[in-house]
PDB file of C-alpha atoms and ligand atoms in Angstrom:
ATOM      1  CA  MET A  90     187.860  37.760   9.159  1.00  0.00           C
ATOM      2  CA  ALA A  91     189.215  34.716   8.232  1.00  0.00           C
ATOM      3  CA  GLU A  92     189.054  31.195   9.964  1.00  0.00           C
ATOM      4  CA  THR A  93     191.189  29.466  11.516  1.00  0.00           C
ATOM      5  CA  THR A  94     194.622  29.347   9.242  1.00  0.00           C
ATOM      6  CA  LYS A  95     195.005  25.882   8.486  1.00  0.00           C
ATOM      7  CA  THR A  96     198.091  23.577   8.560  1.00  0.00           C
ATOM      8  CA  HIS A  97     199.839  20.746   5.778  1.00  0.00           C
ATOM      9  CA  SER A  98     202.982  18.972   6.259  1.00  0.00           C
ATOM     10  CA  ILE A  99     205.087  17.859   3.064  1.00  0.00           C
ATOM     11  CA  THR A 100     208.340  16.530   2.955  1.00  0.00           C
ATOM     12  CA  ILE A 101     210.645  17.414   0.074  1.00  0.00           C
ATOM     13  CA  ALA A 102     214.236  16.333  -0.104  1.00  0.00           C
ATOM     14  CA  GLN A 103     213.936  14.460   3.024  1.00  0.00           C
ATOM     15  CA  ARG A 104     213.756  18.107   4.231  1.00  0.00           C
ATOM     16  CA  PRO A 105     210.029  18.718   6.847  1.00  0.00           C
ATOM     17  CA  LEU A 106     208.162  21.929   5.361  1.00  0.00           C
ATOM     18  CA  GLN A 107     204.767  22.647   7.149  1.00  0.00           C
ATOM     19  CA  LEU A 108     202.178  24.900   4.423  1.00  0.00           C
ATOM     20  CA  SER A 109     199.643  27.035   6.351  1.00  0.00           C
ATOM     21  CA  TRP A 110     197.472  29.343   4.811  1.00  0.00           C
ATOM     22  CA  ALA A 111     193.610  31.876   5.749  1.00  0.00           C
ATOM     23  CA  GLY A 112     191.698  32.767   3.244  1.00  0.00           C
ATOM     24  CA  VAL A 113     189.007  35.855   3.501  1.00  0.00           C
ATOM     25  CA  THR A 114     186.640  37.496   1.428  1.00  0.00           C
ATOM     26  CA  ASP A 115     184.047  40.524   1.993  1.00  0.00           C
ATOM     27  CA  LEU A 116     181.707  42.183   0.347  1.00  0.00           C
ATOM     28  CA  GLY A 117     183.245  45.770   0.201  1.00  0.00           C
ATOM     29  CA  ARG A 118     181.722  48.924   1.341  1.00  0.00           C
ATOM     30  CA  ARG A 119     180.211  49.856  -1.785  1.00  0.00           C
ATOM     31  CA  ARG A 120     178.848  46.713  -3.427  1.00  0.00           C
ATOM     32  CA  GLU A 121     175.710  45.202  -2.613  1.00  0.00           C
ATOM     33  CA  THR A 122     176.322  41.518  -3.438  1.00  0.00           C
ATOM     34  CA  ASN A 123     180.162  39.229  -3.180  1.00  0.00           C
ATOM     35  CA  GLN A 124     180.725  37.698  -6.909  1.00  0.00           C
ATOM     36  CA  ASP A 125     183.988  36.917  -5.082  1.00  0.00           C
ATOM     37  CA  ALA A 126     184.361  32.876  -4.225  1.00  0.00           C
ATOM     38  CA  PHE A 127     188.135  31.599  -3.333  1.00  0.00           C
ATOM     39  CA  LEU A 128     189.257  27.505  -2.162  1.00  0.00           C
ATOM     40  CA  ALA A 129     191.826  26.926  -0.142  1.00  0.00           C
ATOM     41  CA  GLU A 130     191.981  23.284   0.739  1.00  0.00           C
ATOM     42  CA  PHE A 131     195.807  21.692   0.060  1.00  0.00           C
ATOM     43  CA  PRO A 132     197.252  21.596  -2.646  1.00  0.00           C
ATOM     44  CA  LEU A 133     194.696  24.038  -4.309  1.00  0.00           C
ATOM     45  CA  PHE A 134     194.625  28.279  -3.589  1.00  0.00           C
ATOM     46  CA  ILE A 135     192.252  29.959  -5.563  1.00  0.00           C
ATOM     47  CA  VAL A 136     190.740  33.239  -5.554  1.00  0.00           C
ATOM     48  CA  ALA A 137     187.796  33.161  -8.733  1.00  0.00           C
ATOM     49  CA  ASP A 138     186.028  36.928  -9.531  1.00  0.00           C
ATOM     50  CA  GLY A 139     182.679  36.974 -11.137  1.00  0.00           C
ATOM     51  CA  MET A 140     181.361  38.774 -13.945  1.00  0.00           C
ATOM     52  CA  GLY A 141     177.916  39.605 -15.315  1.00  0.00           C
ATOM     53  CA  GLY A 142     174.193  41.120 -14.618  1.00  0.00           C
ATOM     54  CA  HIS A 143     171.851  40.043 -12.256  1.00  0.00           C
ATOM     55  CA  ALA A 144     173.257  37.347 -10.076  1.00  0.00           C
ATOM     56  CA  GLY A 145     174.988  35.957 -12.806  1.00  0.00           C
ATOM     57  CA  GLY A 146     178.998  36.912 -11.562  1.00  0.00           C
ATOM     58  CA  GLU A 147     178.212  35.280  -8.493  1.00  0.00           C
ATOM     59  CA  ILE A 148     177.201  31.620  -9.964  1.00  0.00           C
ATOM     60  CA  ALA A 149     180.661  32.115 -12.641  1.00  0.00           C
ATOM     61  CA  SER A 150     183.170  32.191  -9.340  1.00  0.00           C
ATOM     62  CA  ARG A 151     181.027  29.778  -7.010  1.00  0.00           C
ATOM     63  CA  SER A 152     180.210  27.482 -10.025  1.00  0.00           C
ATOM     64  CA  THR A 153     184.096  26.928 -10.382  1.00  0.00           C
ATOM     65  CA  VAL A 154     185.285  26.845  -7.209  1.00  0.00           C
ATOM     66  CA  ALA A 155     182.445  23.663  -6.586  1.00  0.00           C
ATOM     67  CA  ARG A 156     184.060  21.896  -9.350  1.00  0.00           C
ATOM     68  CA  LEU A 157     187.772  22.291  -8.835  1.00  0.00           C
ATOM     69  CA  GLU A 158     186.191  20.931  -4.859  1.00  0.00           C
ATOM     70  CA  ALA A 159     185.225  17.928  -6.139  1.00  0.00           C
ATOM     71  CA  ILE A 160     188.517  17.886  -7.856  1.00  0.00           C
ATOM     72  CA  VAL A 161     190.437  18.144  -4.417  1.00  0.00           C
ATOM     73  CA  GLU A 162     188.208  16.140  -3.115  1.00  0.00           C
ATOM     74  CA  SER A 163     188.429  13.167  -5.870  1.00  0.00           C
ATOM     75  CA  GLY A 164     192.637  13.468  -4.912  1.00  0.00           C
ATOM     76  CA  ALA A 165     193.574  14.227  -8.193  1.00  0.00           C
ATOM     77  CA  VAL A 166     194.833  17.917  -8.413  1.00  0.00           C
ATOM     78  CA  ASP A 167     196.942  18.266 -11.878  1.00  0.00           C
ATOM     79  CA  ARG A 168     196.106  20.654 -15.174  1.00  0.00           C
ATOM     80  CA  GLU A 169     193.953  17.454 -16.189  1.00  0.00           C
ATOM     81  CA  ALA A 170     191.801  17.731 -13.329  1.00  0.00           C
ATOM     82  CA  ILE A 171     191.842  21.186 -13.627  1.00  0.00           C
ATOM     83  CA  GLU A 172     191.082  21.398 -17.635  1.00  0.00           C
ATOM     84  CA  ASN A 173     187.714  19.840 -16.663  1.00  0.00           C
ATOM     85  CA  ALA A 174     186.991  21.106 -13.908  1.00  0.00           C
ATOM     86  CA  LEU A 175     186.864  24.171 -16.586  1.00  0.00           C
ATOM     87  CA  GLU A 176     185.487  23.039 -18.898  1.00  0.00           C
ATOM     88  CA  LEU A 177     181.997  21.349 -16.388  1.00  0.00           C
ATOM     89  CA  ALA A 178     182.479  25.106 -14.793  1.00  0.00           C
ATOM     90  CA  VAL A 179     181.661  27.029 -18.816  1.00  0.00           C
ATOM     91  CA  ALA A 180     178.861  23.984 -19.130  1.00  0.00           C
ATOM     92  CA  ASP A 181     177.724  24.990 -15.329  1.00  0.00           C
ATOM     93  CA  ILE A 182     177.436  28.753 -16.030  1.00  0.00           C
ATOM     94  CA  ALA A 183     175.660  28.321 -19.935  1.00  0.00           C
ATOM     95  CA  ASP A 184     173.395  26.055 -18.842  1.00  0.00           C
ATOM     96  CA  HIS A 185     172.087  28.329 -15.310  1.00  0.00           C
ATOM     97  CA  PRO A 186     168.303  29.477 -15.579  1.00  0.00           C
ATOM     98  CA  GLU A 187     170.091  33.682 -14.505  1.00  0.00           C
ATOM     99  CA  THR A 188     173.001  33.645 -16.506  1.00  0.00           C
ATOM    100  CA  THR A 189     171.439  34.348 -20.130  1.00  0.00           C
ATOM    101  CA  ASP A 190     173.377  37.418 -20.260  1.00  0.00           C
ATOM    102  CA  GLU A 191     176.911  36.809 -22.211  1.00  0.00           C
ATOM    103  CA  GLY A 192     179.254  38.738 -20.311  1.00  0.00           C
ATOM    104  CA  THR A 193     178.706  36.101 -17.559  1.00  0.00           C
ATOM    105  CA  GLY A 194     182.371  34.770 -16.781  1.00  0.00           C
ATOM    106  CA  THR A 195     184.932  34.513 -13.431  1.00  0.00           C
ATOM    107  CA  THR A 196     188.362  34.978 -13.167  1.00  0.00           C
ATOM    108  CA  LEU A 197     190.881  32.131 -11.721  1.00  0.00           C
ATOM    109  CA  THR A 198     193.985  32.508 -10.573  1.00  0.00           C
ATOM    110  CA  GLY A 199     195.918  30.594  -7.733  1.00  0.00           C
ATOM    111  CA  VAL A 200     198.720  28.026  -7.334  1.00  0.00           C
ATOM    112  CA  TYR A 201     198.270  24.275  -6.333  1.00  0.00           C
ATOM    113  CA  LEU A 202     201.055  21.770  -4.425  1.00  0.00           C
ATOM    114  CA  ASP A 203     201.669  19.576  -7.934  1.00  0.00           C
ATOM    115  CA  VAL A 204     202.959  16.194  -6.451  1.00  0.00           C
ATOM    116  CA  ALA A 205     203.115  13.826  -8.592  1.00  0.00           C
ATOM    117  CA  GLY A 206     206.814  14.572  -9.805  1.00  0.00           C
ATOM    118  CA  ASP A 207     210.448  12.825  -7.995  1.00  0.00           C
ATOM    119  CA  GLU A 208     209.089  16.868  -6.747  1.00  0.00           C
ATOM    120  CA  PRO A 209     206.793  18.388  -5.336  1.00  0.00           C
ATOM    121  CA  GLN A 210     206.637  21.984  -7.896  1.00  0.00           C
ATOM    122  CA  TRP A 211     204.133  24.795  -7.086  1.00  0.00           C
ATOM    123  CA  VAL A 212     202.684  25.142 -10.503  1.00  0.00           C
ATOM    124  CA  SER A 213     200.594  29.210 -10.060  1.00  0.00           C
ATOM    125  CA  LEU A 214     197.539  28.948 -12.919  1.00  0.00           C
ATOM    126  CA  ASN A 215     195.199  32.273 -13.892  1.00  0.00           C
ATOM    127  CA  ILE A 216     192.865  32.738 -16.325  1.00  0.00           C
ATOM    128  CA  GLY A 217     192.266  37.116 -16.030  1.00  0.00           C
ATOM    129  CA  ASP A 218     193.181  40.081 -13.913  1.00  0.00           C
ATOM    130  CA  SER A 219     193.232  38.604 -10.093  1.00  0.00           C
ATOM    131  CA  ARG A 220     196.550  37.969  -8.507  1.00  0.00           C
ATOM    132  CA  VAL A 221     199.896  35.464  -7.161  1.00  0.00           C
ATOM    133  CA  TYR A 222     202.524  37.687  -5.232  1.00  0.00           C
ATOM    134  CA  LEU A 223     205.160  35.751  -4.170  1.00  0.00           C
ATOM    135  CA  LEU A 224     207.025  37.027  -1.802  1.00  0.00           C
ATOM    136  CA  ARG A 225     210.228  35.590  -1.180  1.00  0.00           C
ATOM    137  CA  ASP A 226     213.501  37.012  -0.097  1.00  0.00           C
ATOM    138  CA  ASP A 227     211.840  39.724   1.330  1.00  0.00           C
ATOM    139  CA  ARG A 228     211.089  40.791  -2.714  1.00  0.00           C
ATOM    140  CA  LEU A 229     207.312  40.786  -4.076  1.00  0.00           C
ATOM    141  CA  VAL A 230     207.046  39.776  -7.311  1.00  0.00           C
ATOM    142  CA  GLN A 231     203.546  39.080  -9.098  1.00  0.00           C
ATOM    143  CA  VAL A 232     203.793  35.843 -10.212  1.00  0.00           C
ATOM    144  CA  THR A 233     200.876  35.875 -13.245  1.00  0.00           C
ATOM    145  CA  THR A 234     200.285  38.573 -16.083  1.00  0.00           C
ATOM    146  CA  ASP A 235     196.848  40.117 -15.899  1.00  0.00           C
ATOM    147  CA  HIS A 236     194.910  40.070 -18.268  1.00  0.00           C
ATOM    148  CA  SER A 237     193.073  42.342 -19.634  1.00  0.00           C
ATOM    149  CA  VAL A 238     193.390  45.633 -21.894  1.00  0.00           C
ATOM    150  CA  VAL A 239     194.717  47.525 -19.764  1.00  0.00           C
ATOM    151  CA  GLN A 240     197.704  45.545 -19.622  1.00  0.00           C
ATOM    152  CA  GLU A 241     197.683  45.046 -23.506  1.00  0.00           C
ATOM    153  CA  LEU A 242     198.186  49.195 -23.646  1.00  0.00           C
ATOM    154  CA  ILE A 243     201.026  48.127 -21.081  1.00  0.00           C
ATOM    155  CA  ALA A 244     202.343  46.074 -23.235  1.00  0.00           C
ATOM    156  CA  ALA A 245     202.160  47.714 -25.993  1.00  0.00           C
ATOM    157  CA  GLY A 246     203.788  50.676 -24.819  1.00  0.00           C
ATOM    158  CA  LYS A 247     200.682  52.337 -25.644  1.00  0.00           C
ATOM    159  CA  LEU A 248     200.211  52.854 -21.187  1.00  0.00           C
ATOM    160  CA  SER A 249     202.181  53.850 -18.938  1.00  0.00           C
ATOM    161  CA  PRO A 250     202.009  52.136 -15.261  1.00  0.00           C
ATOM    162  CA  GLU A 251     201.363  55.387 -13.877  1.00  0.00           C
ATOM    163  CA  GLU A 252     198.145  56.107 -16.588  1.00  0.00           C
ATOM    164  CA  ALA A 253     196.583  52.550 -16.307  1.00  0.00           C
ATOM    165  CA  GLU A 254     195.669  53.965 -12.663  1.00  0.00           C
ATOM    166  CA  GLY A 255     191.600  55.279 -12.702  1.00  0.00           C
ATOM    167  CA  HIS A 256     191.516  53.983 -17.274  1.00  0.00           C
ATOM    168  CA  PRO A 257     188.142  53.721 -17.934  1.00  0.00           C
ATOM    169  CA  TYR A 258     188.518  50.209 -19.098  1.00  0.00           C
ATOM    170  CA  SER A 259     190.200  48.990 -16.284  1.00  0.00           C
ATOM    171  CA  ASN A 260     187.742  46.332 -15.421  1.00  0.00           C
ATOM    172  CA  VAL A 261     188.313  44.998 -18.883  1.00  0.00           C
ATOM    173  CA  ILE A 262     189.483  41.358 -19.159  1.00  0.00           C
ATOM    174  CA  THR A 263     190.648  40.037 -22.353  1.00  0.00           C
ATOM    175  CA  ARG A 264     190.479  35.987 -21.139  1.00  0.00           C
ATOM    176  CA  ALA A 265     187.831  34.603 -18.166  1.00  0.00           C
ATOM    177  CA  VAL A 266     185.875  31.000 -17.667  1.00  0.00           C
ATOM    178  CA  GLY A 267     182.642  30.976 -18.682  1.00  0.00           C
ATOM    179  CA  ALA A 268     182.741  34.030 -20.422  1.00  0.00           C
ATOM    180  CA  SER A 269     182.486  33.772 -24.340  1.00  0.00           C
ATOM    181  CA  GLU A 270     184.539  29.849 -24.239  1.00  0.00           C
ATOM    182  CA  LEU A 271     187.106  28.922 -22.368  1.00  0.00           C
ATOM    183  CA  THR A 272     190.678  30.172 -23.019  1.00  0.00           C
ATOM    184  CA  PRO A 273     193.811  27.577 -20.967  1.00  0.00           C
ATOM    185  CA  PRO A 274     195.001  29.101 -17.937  1.00  0.00           C
ATOM    186  CA  ASP A 275     198.609  30.071 -18.255  1.00  0.00           C
ATOM    187  CA  TYR A 276     200.808  29.036 -15.715  1.00  0.00           C
ATOM    188  CA  LEU A 277     203.985  28.520 -14.297  1.00  0.00           C
ATOM    189  CA  THR A 278     206.073  25.801 -12.005  1.00  0.00           C
ATOM    190  CA  ILE A 279     207.790  27.577  -9.506  1.00  0.00           C
ATOM    191  CA  ASP A 280     210.331  25.363  -7.040  1.00  0.00           C
ATOM    192  CA  VAL A 281     208.837  25.379  -3.264  1.00  0.00           C
ATOM    193  CA  ARG A 282     211.160  27.059  -0.346  1.00  0.00           C
ATOM    194  CA  PRO A 283     210.859  27.445   3.347  1.00  0.00           C
ATOM    195  CA  GLY A 284     209.863  30.793   3.579  1.00  0.00           C
ATOM    196  CA  ASP A 285     207.770  32.038   0.904  1.00  0.00           C
ATOM    197  CA  ARG A 286     205.112  33.175   1.492  1.00  0.00           C
ATOM    198  CA  PHE A 287     202.151  32.947  -1.753  1.00  0.00           C
ATOM    199  CA  VAL A 288     199.606  35.777  -2.236  1.00  0.00           C
ATOM    200  CA  ILE A 289     196.583  35.351  -4.385  1.00  0.00           C
ATOM    201  CA  CYS A 290     193.498  37.951  -4.285  1.00  0.00           C
ATOM    202  CA  SER A 291     191.127  39.448  -6.856  1.00  0.00           C
ATOM    203  CA  ASP A 292     191.606  43.271  -7.831  1.00  0.00           C
ATOM    204  CA  GLY A 293     189.561  44.305  -5.333  1.00  0.00           C
ATOM    205  CA  LEU A 294     192.340  44.135  -2.927  1.00  0.00           C
ATOM    206  CA  THR A 295     195.023  45.242  -6.069  1.00  0.00           C
ATOM    207  CA  LYS A 296     192.223  47.841  -6.248  1.00  0.00           C
ATOM    208  CA  GLU A 297     192.847  49.385  -2.228  1.00  0.00           C
ATOM    209  CA  LEU A 298     196.698  48.025  -1.532  1.00  0.00           C
ATOM    210  CA  THR A 299     199.387  48.852  -3.930  1.00  0.00           C
ATOM    211  CA  ASP A 300     202.445  46.326  -3.462  1.00  0.00           C
ATOM    212  CA  TYR A 301     203.872  47.544  -1.191  1.00  0.00           C
ATOM    213  CA  GLY A 302     201.723  47.883   1.037  1.00  0.00           C
ATOM    214  CA  ILE A 303     200.894  44.057   0.657  1.00  0.00           C
ATOM    215  CA  GLN A 304     204.627  43.530   1.541  1.00  0.00           C
ATOM    216  CA  HIS A 305     204.451  45.717   4.463  1.00  0.00           C
ATOM    217  CA  PHE A 306     201.272  43.454   5.400  1.00  0.00           C
ATOM    218  CA  LEU A 307     202.712  40.028   4.492  1.00  0.00           C
ATOM    219  CA  ARG A 308     206.952  41.509   6.905  1.00  0.00           C
ATOM    220  CA  GLU A 309     203.980  42.382   9.602  1.00  0.00           C
ATOM    221  CA  ASN A 310     201.979  39.619  10.655  1.00  0.00           C
ATOM    222  CA  ALA A 311     203.488  36.352  10.227  1.00  0.00           C
ATOM    223  CA  ASP A 312     200.521  33.732  10.379  1.00  0.00           C
ATOM    224  CA  PRO A 313     198.867  33.317   7.289  1.00  0.00           C
ATOM    225  CA  GLY A 314     195.346  34.087   9.111  1.00  0.00           C
ATOM    226  CA  ASP A 315     196.648  37.586  11.153  1.00  0.00           C
ATOM    227  CA  ALA A 316     198.230  39.124   7.193  1.00  0.00           C
ATOM    228  CA  VAL A 317     194.818  38.336   5.405  1.00  0.00           C
ATOM    229  CA  ASP A 318     192.720  40.002   8.359  1.00  0.00           C
ATOM    230  CA  ALA A 319     195.039  42.845   8.122  1.00  0.00           C
ATOM    231  CA  MET A 320     195.262  43.792   4.722  1.00  0.00           C
ATOM    232  CA  LEU A 321     190.969  43.234   4.466  1.00  0.00           C
ATOM    233  CA  ALA A 322     190.849  46.219   7.042  1.00  0.00           C
ATOM    234  CA  ALA A 323     193.888  47.646   5.157  1.00  0.00           C
ATOM    235  CA  ALA A 324     191.648  46.799   1.936  1.00  0.00           C
ATOM    236  CA  LEU A 325     187.985  48.447   3.247  1.00  0.00           C
ATOM    237  CA  GLU A 326     189.899  51.595   4.894  1.00  0.00           C
ATOM    238  CA  ASN A 327     191.130  52.442   1.751  1.00  0.00           C
ATOM    239  CA  GLY A 328     187.836  52.254   0.397  1.00  0.00           C
ATOM    240  CA  GLY A 329     186.352  48.890  -0.533  1.00  0.00           C
ATOM    241  CA  ARG A 330     184.869  49.948  -3.608  1.00  0.00           C
ATOM    242  CA  ASP A 331     184.877  46.879  -4.400  1.00  0.00           C
ATOM    243  CA  ASN A 332     185.065  42.754  -3.128  1.00  0.00           C
ATOM    244  CA  VAL A 333     187.974  41.667  -1.577  1.00  0.00           C
ATOM    245  CA  THR A 334     189.670  38.303  -1.392  1.00  0.00           C
ATOM    246  CA  LEU A 335     192.339  37.272  -0.462  1.00  0.00           C
ATOM    247  CA  VAL A 336     194.252  33.541   0.597  1.00  0.00           C
ATOM    248  CA  ILE A 337     198.108  33.759   0.922  1.00  0.00           C
ATOM    249  CA  VAL A 338     199.724  30.614   1.802  1.00  0.00           C
ATOM    250  CA  GLN A 339     202.951  30.415   3.537  1.00  0.00           C
ATOM    251  CA  VAL A 340     205.835  27.323   3.428  1.00  0.00           C
ATOM    252  CA  SER A 341     207.911  27.116   7.037  1.00  0.00           C
ATOM    253  CA  ALA A 342     210.571  24.920   7.424  1.00  0.00           C
ATOM    254  CA  THR A 343     210.148  22.597  10.907  1.00  0.00           C
ATOM    255  CA  ASP A 344     213.128  21.605  11.835  1.00  0.00           C
ATOM    256  CA  GLU A 345     214.638  23.173  14.271  1.00  0.00           C
ATOM    257  CA  SER A 346     218.090  24.124  12.110  1.00  0.00           C
ATOM    258  CA  SER A 347     216.818  26.031  10.018  1.00  0.00           C
ATOM    259  CA  SER A 348     215.981  29.503  10.829  1.00  0.00           C
ATOM    260  CA  THR A 349     214.510  30.733   7.423  1.00  0.00           C
ATOM    261  CA  ASP A 350     210.714  30.813   8.773  1.00  0.00           C
ATOM    262  CA  GLY A 351     208.993  34.473   9.176  1.00  0.00           C
ATOM    263  CA  ASP A 352     210.056  37.134  10.312  1.00  0.00           C
ATOM    264  CA  THR A 353     213.344  36.362  12.086  1.00  0.00           C
ATOM    265  CA  SER A 354     215.962  36.330   9.582  1.00  0.00           C
ATOM    266  CA  GLU A 355     216.820  39.468  10.418  1.00  0.00           C
TER     267      GLU A 355
HETATM  268 CA1   CA B 721     187.394  42.759  -8.741  1.00  0.00          CA
END
C-alpha cells in the first residue's frame, strides 16, 4: 500500500494551488530483492531503479536517493545541487565494499518544482529507462526519453515499438548513475498547470501496464494514493515480473472559481 497522500500549498501568479502526491515501491512477484527506491518529498519526486550483482543495485539506488534526500533537507533543490548530489552518490557507490561489479548503477528519473525564478516551474530529469508521464487535458504523454539500446534502435528506424516489446536487449540501458561514469541527466522545463498529473515509475510498471492502462487508472482515481495502489495492484496482477515503483504528483486549483481539478471537468 502507498503511504498516505501528502500535500503542499503553493501560489502561482496569485493563484493558490495544491500539490498532492503519493508513492509506493514493491518487490513484485518474481524478484528476490527490491532494487528500486523512491523519494517523494516536496519539491523533489524521484524514482531510482538499481542494477548490478549481489546487493549492488540496491546500494546504488538507495545511495542516490539518500544523497538527493539530503538536498531536500538542506532546502536547495536545483540543477547544481542535484548534480553535486549525483557526484557524491557515484562516489558512495564506488566506495561501497559490496559494489565491485562494473555494471552496478541506477536509473534516476523524476521532477522537481523549481521555485527560483519569478514563476515556479517543473523540471523533469532523466538518466536511464525509468519514466515520467504527464496527464494534461486528458492526454497522457511520456515526458522522458529512455536511454536504452531498444530506444536507440527505434530512433534509428531499425526497430518498431511493437518489435521492441520482449526484445532481448530490452533491459539494456545506455546511461546510469554509477555504472562507469556519470552523465548529466536530460532536463526539460514544464509550466505548472492545475489538473496536471505526473506519473514517475520504474520499468517494472511499464512492463505490466500500457500507456492506456496508466491513463485509465488515473481517470478512475482522483486521489494520488488511490491511483498508486490501483496501478500497483494491476501491475502485480499482470505478472509483477520486476520490482514495481511509482510516484504520482498532481496539481489542483484550490480557489473556488476553478473546476479544472480532478475528474470533474467533463
Ligand atoms: Ca527494473
